[in-house]
mmCIF file of C-alpha atoms in Angstrom:
data_model
loop_
_atom_site.group_PDB
_atom_site.id
_atom_site.type_symbol
_atom_site.label_atom_id
_atom_site.label_comp_id
_atom_site.label_asym_id
_atom_site.label_seq_id
_atom_site.Cartn_x
_atom_site.Cartn_y
_atom_site.Cartn_z
ATOM 1 C CA UNK A 11 -0.170 -0.305 -0.307
ATOM 2 C CA UNK A 12 0.943 3.747 -0.179
ATOM 3 C CA UNK A 13 3.140 4.848 2.457
ATOM 4 C CA UNK A 14 3.946 8.431 3.551
ATOM 5 C CA UNK A 15 7.173 9.087 5.970
ATOM 6 C CA UNK A 16 7.178 11.722 8.234
ATOM 7 C CA UNK A 17 10.598 12.833 9.828
ATOM 8 C CA UNK A 18 11.433 13.343 12.514
ATOM 9 C CA UNK A 19 9.308 11.558 14.869
ATOM 10 C CA UNK A 20 9.953 13.626 18.115
ATOM 11 C CA UNK A 21 11.605 16.785 18.434
ATOM 12 C CA UNK A 22 12.570 18.661 21.332
ATOM 13 C CA UNK A 23 13.711 22.439 20.238
ATOM 14 C CA UNK A 24 14.171 25.876 22.500
ATOM 15 C CA UNK A 25 11.749 28.550 22.181
ATOM 16 C CA UNK A 26 12.451 30.755 19.259
ATOM 17 C CA UNK A 27 14.241 28.722 17.025
ATOM 18 C CA UNK A 28 12.654 27.105 14.047
ATOM 19 C CA UNK A 29 12.122 23.167 13.465
ATOM 20 C CA UNK A 30 11.234 21.477 10.044
ATOM 21 C CA UNK A 31 9.197 18.679 9.687
ATOM 22 C CA UNK A 32 9.572 16.591 6.494
ATOM 23 C CA UNK A 33 6.642 14.184 4.818
ATOM 24 C CA UNK A 34 7.445 12.254 1.521
ATOM 25 C CA UNK A 35 5.772 9.671 -0.204
ATOM 26 C CA UNK A 36 7.236 6.788 -0.968
ATOM 27 C CA UNK A 37 5.662 4.949 -3.387
ATOM 28 C CA UNK A 38 3.184 7.101 -4.762
ATOM 29 C CA UNK A 39 3.407 10.720 -6.487
ATOM 30 C CA UNK A 40 1.511 12.940 -3.768
ATOM 31 C CA UNK A 41 -0.155 15.984 -5.930
ATOM 32 C CA UNK A 42 -2.252 16.925 -2.363
ATOM 33 C CA UNK A 43 -0.379 17.110 0.808
ATOM 34 C CA UNK A 44 -2.278 18.082 4.001
ATOM 35 C CA UNK A 45 -0.915 19.264 7.318
ATOM 36 C CA UNK A 46 -2.439 18.604 10.536
ATOM 37 C CA UNK A 47 -2.244 19.307 14.540
ATOM 38 C CA UNK A 48 -3.642 16.793 16.845
ATOM 39 C CA UNK A 49 -4.252 17.920 20.465
ATOM 40 C CA UNK A 50 -3.901 15.022 23.226
ATOM 41 C CA UNK A 51 -7.182 12.912 22.913
ATOM 42 C CA UNK A 52 -8.548 15.308 20.033
ATOM 43 C CA UNK A 53 -9.372 15.125 16.605
ATOM 44 C CA UNK A 54 -7.184 16.159 13.629
ATOM 45 C CA UNK A 55 -7.598 19.644 12.847
ATOM 46 C CA UNK A 56 -6.269 20.741 9.477
ATOM 47 C CA UNK A 57 -3.702 23.710 9.516
ATOM 48 C CA UNK A 58 -3.014 23.765 5.278
ATOM 49 C CA UNK A 59 -3.222 22.325 2.138
ATOM 50 C CA UNK A 60 -0.439 22.205 -0.461
ATOM 51 C CA UNK A 61 -0.425 21.209 -3.849
ATOM 52 C CA UNK A 62 2.943 20.557 -5.490
ATOM 53 C CA UNK A 63 4.365 23.819 -7.014
ATOM 54 C CA UNK A 64 1.854 26.322 -5.378
ATOM 55 C CA UNK A 65 1.358 28.367 -2.570
ATOM 56 C CA UNK A 66 -0.183 26.415 0.760
ATOM 57 C CA UNK A 67 -3.675 27.297 1.530
ATOM 58 C CA UNK A 68 -3.857 27.723 5.067
ATOM 59 C CA UNK A 69 -6.974 27.273 7.170
ATOM 60 C CA UNK A 70 -8.582 30.342 9.026
ATOM 61 C CA UNK A 71 -6.392 31.414 12.375
ATOM 62 C CA UNK A 72 -3.600 29.291 10.989
ATOM 63 C CA UNK A 73 -0.698 31.893 10.804
ATOM 64 C CA UNK A 74 0.749 31.157 7.219
ATOM 65 C CA UNK A 75 4.421 33.061 8.620
ATOM 66 C CA UNK A 76 4.507 31.040 11.597
ATOM 67 C CA UNK A 77 3.740 27.398 9.715
ATOM 68 C CA UNK A 78 5.717 27.751 6.724
ATOM 69 C CA UNK A 79 5.172 25.049 3.990
ATOM 70 C CA UNK A 80 6.580 24.088 0.618
ATOM 71 C CA UNK A 81 5.434 21.503 -1.526
ATOM 72 C CA UNK A 82 8.430 21.310 -4.022
ATOM 73 C CA UNK A 83 8.259 18.294 -5.522
ATOM 74 C CA UNK A 84 5.933 15.682 -5.962
ATOM 75 C CA UNK A 85 6.589 13.682 -2.882
ATOM 76 C CA UNK A 86 8.338 15.936 -0.687
ATOM 77 C CA UNK A 87 6.810 18.367 1.506
ATOM 78 C CA UNK A 88 8.100 20.357 4.543
ATOM 79 C CA UNK A 89 6.313 22.186 7.815
ATOM 80 C CA UNK A 90 8.605 24.376 8.912
ATOM 81 C CA UNK A 91 7.542 25.617 12.577
ATOM 82 C CA UNK A 92 9.310 28.985 13.094
ATOM 83 C CA UNK A 93 10.136 31.021 15.770
ATOM 84 C CA UNK A 94 8.473 28.202 18.083
ATOM 85 C CA UNK A 95 6.788 28.953 21.123
ATOM 86 C CA UNK A 96 5.686 26.278 24.441
ATOM 87 C CA UNK A 97 2.200 26.814 23.143
ATOM 88 C CA UNK A 98 3.431 25.654 19.119
ATOM 89 C CA UNK A 99 4.125 22.309 21.314
ATOM 90 C CA UNK A 100 1.815 19.259 19.555
ATOM 91 C CA UNK A 101 1.621 16.456 17.506
ATOM 92 C CA UNK A 102 1.906 17.404 13.613
ATOM 93 C CA UNK A 103 0.638 14.770 11.356
ATOM 94 C CA UNK A 104 0.464 14.841 7.633
ATOM 95 C CA UNK A 105 -1.417 13.265 4.910
ATOM 96 C CA UNK A 106 -1.148 12.583 1.217
ATOM 97 C CA UNK A 107 -3.224 12.121 -1.730
ATOM 98 C CA UNK A 108 -2.639 11.177 -5.474
ATOM 99 C CA UNK A 109 -6.016 13.468 -6.002
ATOM 100 C CA UNK A 110 -5.624 16.619 -7.826
ATOM 101 C CA UNK A 111 -7.024 19.457 -6.298
ATOM 102 C CA UNK A 112 -10.151 19.332 -7.863
ATOM 103 C CA UNK A 113 -10.407 15.624 -7.499
ATOM 104 C CA UNK A 114 -12.274 13.198 -4.956
ATOM 105 C CA UNK A 115 -12.295 10.182 -3.861
ATOM 106 C CA UNK A 116 -8.790 8.511 -3.049
ATOM 107 C CA UNK A 117 -7.921 7.471 0.623
ATOM 108 C CA UNK A 118 -5.486 9.813 2.323
ATOM 109 C CA UNK A 119 -2.166 8.043 3.518
ATOM 110 C CA UNK A 120 -0.957 9.551 6.784
ATOM 111 C CA UNK A 121 2.607 9.625 8.022
ATOM 112 C CA UNK A 122 3.222 8.171 11.467
ATOM 113 C CA UNK A 123 3.267 12.229 12.978
ATOM 114 C CA UNK A 124 5.923 14.341 14.872
ATOM 115 C CA UNK A 125 5.756 15.073 18.310
ATOM 116 C CA UNK A 126 7.254 18.621 18.563
ATOM 117 C CA UNK A 127 8.173 20.053 22.310
ATOM 118 C CA UNK A 128 9.213 23.498 22.854
ATOM 119 C CA UNK A 129 10.496 24.696 26.161
ATOM 120 C CA UNK B 23 -18.262 25.917 7.001
ATOM 121 C CA UNK B 24 -19.063 22.260 6.709
ATOM 122 C CA UNK B 25 -19.510 20.696 9.912
ATOM 123 C CA UNK B 26 -19.132 17.042 11.128
ATOM 124 C CA UNK B 27 -20.036 15.763 14.048
ATOM 125 C CA UNK B 28 -19.252 12.326 15.452
ATOM 126 C CA UNK B 29 -21.090 10.659 18.590
ATOM 127 C CA UNK B 30 -20.410 9.628 20.846
ATOM 128 C CA UNK B 31 -16.725 10.965 22.167
ATOM 129 C CA UNK B 32 -16.365 7.799 24.414
ATOM 130 C CA UNK B 33 -17.602 4.226 24.453
ATOM 131 C CA UNK B 34 -16.479 1.420 26.687
ATOM 132 C CA UNK B 35 -17.528 -1.785 25.669
ATOM 133 C CA UNK B 36 -17.181 -5.490 27.193
ATOM 134 C CA UNK B 37 -15.352 -7.418 25.061
ATOM 135 C CA UNK B 38 -18.085 -9.102 22.441
ATOM 136 C CA UNK B 39 -20.687 -6.525 22.742
ATOM 137 C CA UNK B 40 -21.627 -4.365 20.018
ATOM 138 C CA UNK B 41 -20.352 -0.326 19.460
ATOM 139 C CA UNK B 42 -21.408 2.022 16.716
ATOM 140 C CA UNK B 43 -20.371 5.448 15.662
ATOM 141 C CA UNK B 44 -22.254 7.863 14.204
ATOM 142 C CA UNK B 45 -21.211 10.585 11.903
ATOM 143 C CA UNK B 46 -23.214 13.794 10.821
ATOM 144 C CA UNK B 47 -22.685 16.601 8.435
ATOM 145 C CA UNK B 48 -23.718 19.734 7.827
ATOM 146 C CA UNK B 49 -23.650 19.720 4.071
ATOM 147 C CA UNK B 50 -24.573 17.090 1.489
ATOM 148 C CA UNK B 51 -21.401 14.885 1.095
ATOM 149 C CA UNK B 52 -19.989 13.457 -2.491
ATOM 150 C CA UNK B 53 -18.369 10.325 -0.001
ATOM 151 C CA UNK B 54 -17.666 9.932 3.506
ATOM 152 C CA UNK B 55 -14.229 8.109 4.344
ATOM 153 C CA UNK B 56 -13.849 6.165 7.886
ATOM 154 C CA UNK B 57 -10.267 6.005 9.956
ATOM 155 C CA UNK B 58 -8.892 4.127 12.606
ATOM 156 C CA UNK B 59 -5.817 5.728 14.592
ATOM 157 C CA UNK B 60 -4.653 3.070 17.328
ATOM 158 C CA UNK B 61 -3.225 4.521 20.850
ATOM 159 C CA UNK B 62 -0.050 6.166 19.636
ATOM 160 C CA UNK B 63 -0.262 5.583 15.870
ATOM 161 C CA UNK B 64 -1.512 7.561 12.708
ATOM 162 C CA UNK B 65 -5.131 7.637 11.221
ATOM 163 C CA UNK B 66 -5.189 4.376 8.887
ATOM 164 C CA UNK B 67 -7.767 4.563 5.992
ATOM 165 C CA UNK B 68 -10.683 1.702 6.490
ATOM 166 C CA UNK B 69 -13.178 1.963 3.814
ATOM 167 C CA UNK B 70 -14.961 5.123 1.350
ATOM 168 C CA UNK B 71 -18.523 5.084 1.059
ATOM 169 C CA UNK B 72 -19.946 7.053 -2.460
ATOM 170 C CA UNK B 73 -23.270 6.129 -3.241
ATOM 171 C CA UNK B 74 -26.580 7.104 -1.483
ATOM 172 C CA UNK B 75 -27.693 4.571 1.158
ATOM 173 C CA UNK B 76 -24.760 2.387 0.342
ATOM 174 C CA UNK B 77 -23.595 -0.410 2.599
ATOM 175 C CA UNK B 78 -20.314 -1.867 3.167
ATOM 176 C CA UNK B 79 -18.899 -4.557 5.110
ATOM 177 C CA UNK B 80 -15.417 -5.625 6.357
ATOM 178 C CA UNK B 81 -15.166 -8.807 8.639
ATOM 179 C CA UNK B 82 -17.095 -7.424 11.579
ATOM 180 C CA UNK B 83 -17.232 -4.080 10.693
ATOM 181 C CA UNK B 84 -20.633 -2.743 8.628
ATOM 182 C CA UNK B 85 -20.357 0.916 7.113
ATOM 183 C CA UNK B 86 -23.581 2.970 6.072
ATOM 184 C CA UNK B 87 -23.985 6.020 4.154
ATOM 185 C CA UNK B 88 -27.309 7.603 4.600
ATOM 186 C CA UNK B 89 -29.809 8.119 1.777
ATOM 187 C CA UNK B 90 -29.457 11.863 1.854
ATOM 188 C CA UNK B 91 -25.381 11.821 2.029
ATOM 189 C CA UNK B 92 -25.530 13.774 5.277
ATOM 190 C CA UNK B 93 -24.854 10.794 7.589
ATOM 191 C CA UNK B 94 -22.892 7.446 8.204
ATOM 192 C CA UNK B 95 -22.084 4.883 10.524
ATOM 193 C CA UNK B 96 -19.556 2.418 11.603
ATOM 194 C CA UNK B 97 -20.928 -0.653 13.608
ATOM 195 C CA UNK B 98 -18.666 -2.992 14.863
ATOM 196 C CA UNK B 99 -20.277 -6.616 15.913
ATOM 197 C CA UNK B 100 -18.654 -8.185 19.037
ATOM 198 C CA UNK B 101 -15.934 -6.388 19.905
ATOM 199 C CA UNK B 102 -12.490 -7.934 20.134
ATOM 200 C CA UNK B 103 -9.491 -5.715 22.066
ATOM 201 C CA UNK B 104 -7.495 -5.389 18.538
ATOM 202 C CA UNK B 105 -10.434 -3.236 17.723
ATOM 203 C CA UNK B 106 -9.322 -0.749 20.653
ATOM 204 C CA UNK B 107 -8.523 3.024 18.992
ATOM 205 C CA UNK B 108 -10.377 6.174 17.854
ATOM 206 C CA UNK B 109 -12.634 5.861 14.871
ATOM 207 C CA UNK B 110 -12.583 8.976 12.632
ATOM 208 C CA UNK B 111 -15.235 9.898 10.251
ATOM 209 C CA UNK B 112 -13.860 12.613 6.772
ATOM 210 C CA UNK B 113 -16.406 13.761 4.523
ATOM 211 C CA UNK B 114 -15.937 15.524 1.544
ATOM 212 C CA UNK B 115 -18.511 18.600 0.663
ATOM 213 C CA UNK B 116 -20.010 17.897 -2.469
ATOM 214 C CA UNK B 117 -19.795 21.637 -3.450
ATOM 215 C CA UNK B 118 -18.437 22.680 -6.409
ATOM 216 C CA UNK B 119 -14.578 22.769 -6.037
ATOM 217 C CA UNK B 120 -14.711 21.373 -2.958
ATOM 218 C CA UNK B 121 -11.714 18.556 -2.586
ATOM 219 C CA UNK B 122 -10.797 18.544 1.250
ATOM 220 C CA UNK B 123 -12.020 16.012 4.022
ATOM 221 C CA UNK B 124 -13.560 17.256 7.250
ATOM 222 C CA UNK B 125 -12.755 15.245 9.893
ATOM 223 C CA UNK B 126 -14.985 14.491 13.264
ATOM 224 C CA UNK B 127 -14.067 14.704 16.514
ATOM 225 C CA UNK B 128 -13.514 10.473 16.357
ATOM 226 C CA UNK B 129 -14.996 8.024 19.004
ATOM 227 C CA UNK B 130 -12.552 6.600 20.742
ATOM 228 C CA UNK B 131 -13.368 2.912 21.863
ATOM 229 C CA UNK B 132 -12.224 0.897 24.887
ATOM 230 C CA UNK B 133 -12.835 -2.620 24.879
ATOM 231 C CA UNK B 134 -12.833 -4.478 28.635
ATOM 232 C CA UNK B 135 -11.629 -7.788 28.112
#
């Protein structure tokens, strides 16, 4: 089946530093990738949608200058948390699909997530 | 915007009992997907329903899509400890140009052996 690799799985950083999280589709071309945040015992909160070669679409309330998303190729998207603060500590998960932006129907394939702790 | 409500939030059942989680959308859906997230893991795709009134089965799991394509349910017969996890529904709005999934809050299932 389709595999999405997310790295790192855990990261601890100091307040004010930036952290980059990578999301790679290993055996399919991910036209669209999604980034989520998941708080303990809560659902997935969609942060942004990225399509290869174009700017990411951010959900309301998500700061695009703080959460930089780059989808430079059909197999790689990155999320950079800039100037991280303790309140950014969370579980970040990416997912990928081969659907085009106006397509529909294909399942999402999730990465294993990244546990970010900002001290 | 589109909202997807899922109930119950938690369910504790004795092993062997049945379990059902319900999903309701504020808008008509083009399709609905179900995912399972084991404790400490990531969501894994279970199934997709597309047609009005569709019913699909996977062993002890039965998935239904409502006639109006605004609600769905997942029913597990005779739960086992391996069924433990959080079950999420995710709906795709049928509006023109809609492509993203909206997730419900999930139902966390605990199975008491």
